[in-house]
Amino acid sequence: MNFIFSILWINLILIFFYSIGNQLSKIFKINFDSKVNIIIGYTVFLLISYNLFFFLKLRHDIIIIIYIFLSFSTILCIKKYIKDFFLSKENILLNILVIVFLLKIFLYGEQFYIFRGNYWDSSNYLSSAILFNKYNYSEILNNNIPNIFFEFQNWNYVIKTRPLVNYLLSLFLNIDQSYFVSYFVFKIFLLVLTFLSLTIFCEKIFKSANYNSILFISVVYIFSFWNLYIFEIDALSHYASIPILLLAIQYLLVTFKKESKVTDFILLSIFSAGLFLIYPEIFIIPSLIFFILLIDNFFLVSKKKFYYFFLSLFIFILFTLTSYETNYEFLLTSQIKEAISSNDWWGYFGSFILGRDNLVLDENFVNLLSLKLQENISHTEI
């Protein structure tokens, strides 16, 4: 029963996000691709959710009423969703991916989906998500919560450091099934969004490529090392940011084209704001791309386009300024801390892929390998 319900739950959320994106497409008078509607809806939902829960600190019942109000648009566009996306190749592949990853839960059991991967971080995410699910943010900040939550290490730090993905996870805990199953389903949901976003990105970048080839590349990526690596190490903020990151880069490239419109800049600011709220550390990637493109095209960019860029920046600041305490402050302090520390994050996170007794964490092997490399010995001899 949980198996079928999990598939239906993921598909219902996709319809919900599609409906939000569809309403935005009507406002901008742009006929977005159905996949783009879903990612836009996801991004807008993140912006709304952050401000409702963390900035305005509204009670859960009020937030739920707002979500129900937003869901009315789902009913209005269900026919369009079925026509545009439900029977499409990407939706069929998407559901196949969901089934494949869900099968792991029911084939391997609790030992697999509870203790496999980075159970330290997953415990932090899950415990804070339970907290967000049961109490509003004002109650949490004022310590009006059961004493058991104080037993979690660094709980006060976790709820104040880019906590949006924790809140998004908390919404999945409303499903009537094990919290641990819901956690794994949440990761599958993020995987699905990544698949859709990568399909959109490849379709725009490789315009001459066959669409079936693009779908194949997207499926291959889902089973590739890097995707499974992020999935296994439970880097939820990172994972939740990838669908938005790809669209942010895509629209950033569009804004430097001659035919770009003001709506492209507005969409860029929306994706950029969503990206910053969910995972501010990764915002450095589109920022670097922007400055590279700006330097390369500085004398070609018109005054009108500079005005649009400032408009985009203003909208970005407007959407993200409310996250000063949880994102801006965190980004500054964490980067300063990392600059003066020497944490071996690759070794730490790599252990969740390679296992605890792997060569990466074997100090003797690492030292021996370093000596061999200094002696300029070929890789084959090593």
PDB file of C-alpha atoms in Angstrom, residues 14 29 33 97 100 122 156 166 175 342 351:
ATOM      1  CA  LEU A  14       4.150  17.369  -9.502  1.00  0.00           C
ATOM      2  CA  LYS A  29       1.952  35.491 -21.094  1.00  0.00           C
ATOM      3  CA  ASP A  33       7.034  23.796 -21.476  1.00  0.00           C
ATOM      4  CA  LEU A  97      12.613   5.861 -11.972  1.00  0.00           C
ATOM      5  CA  VAL A 100      13.001   1.469  -9.398  1.00  0.00           C
ATOM      6  CA  SER A 122      19.880  12.309   7.756  1.00  0.00           C
ATOM      7  CA  ASN A 156      19.711  25.056  17.795  1.00  0.00           C
ATOM      8  CA  ASN A 166      14.263  20.755   6.437  1.00  0.00           C
ATOM      9  CA  ILE A 175       2.011  11.192   4.920  1.00  0.00           C
ATOM     10  CA  SER A 342      41.087  21.780   7.388  1.00  0.00           C
ATOM     11  CA  SER A 351      32.992   6.877   3.350  1.00  0.00           C
TER      12      SER A 351
END
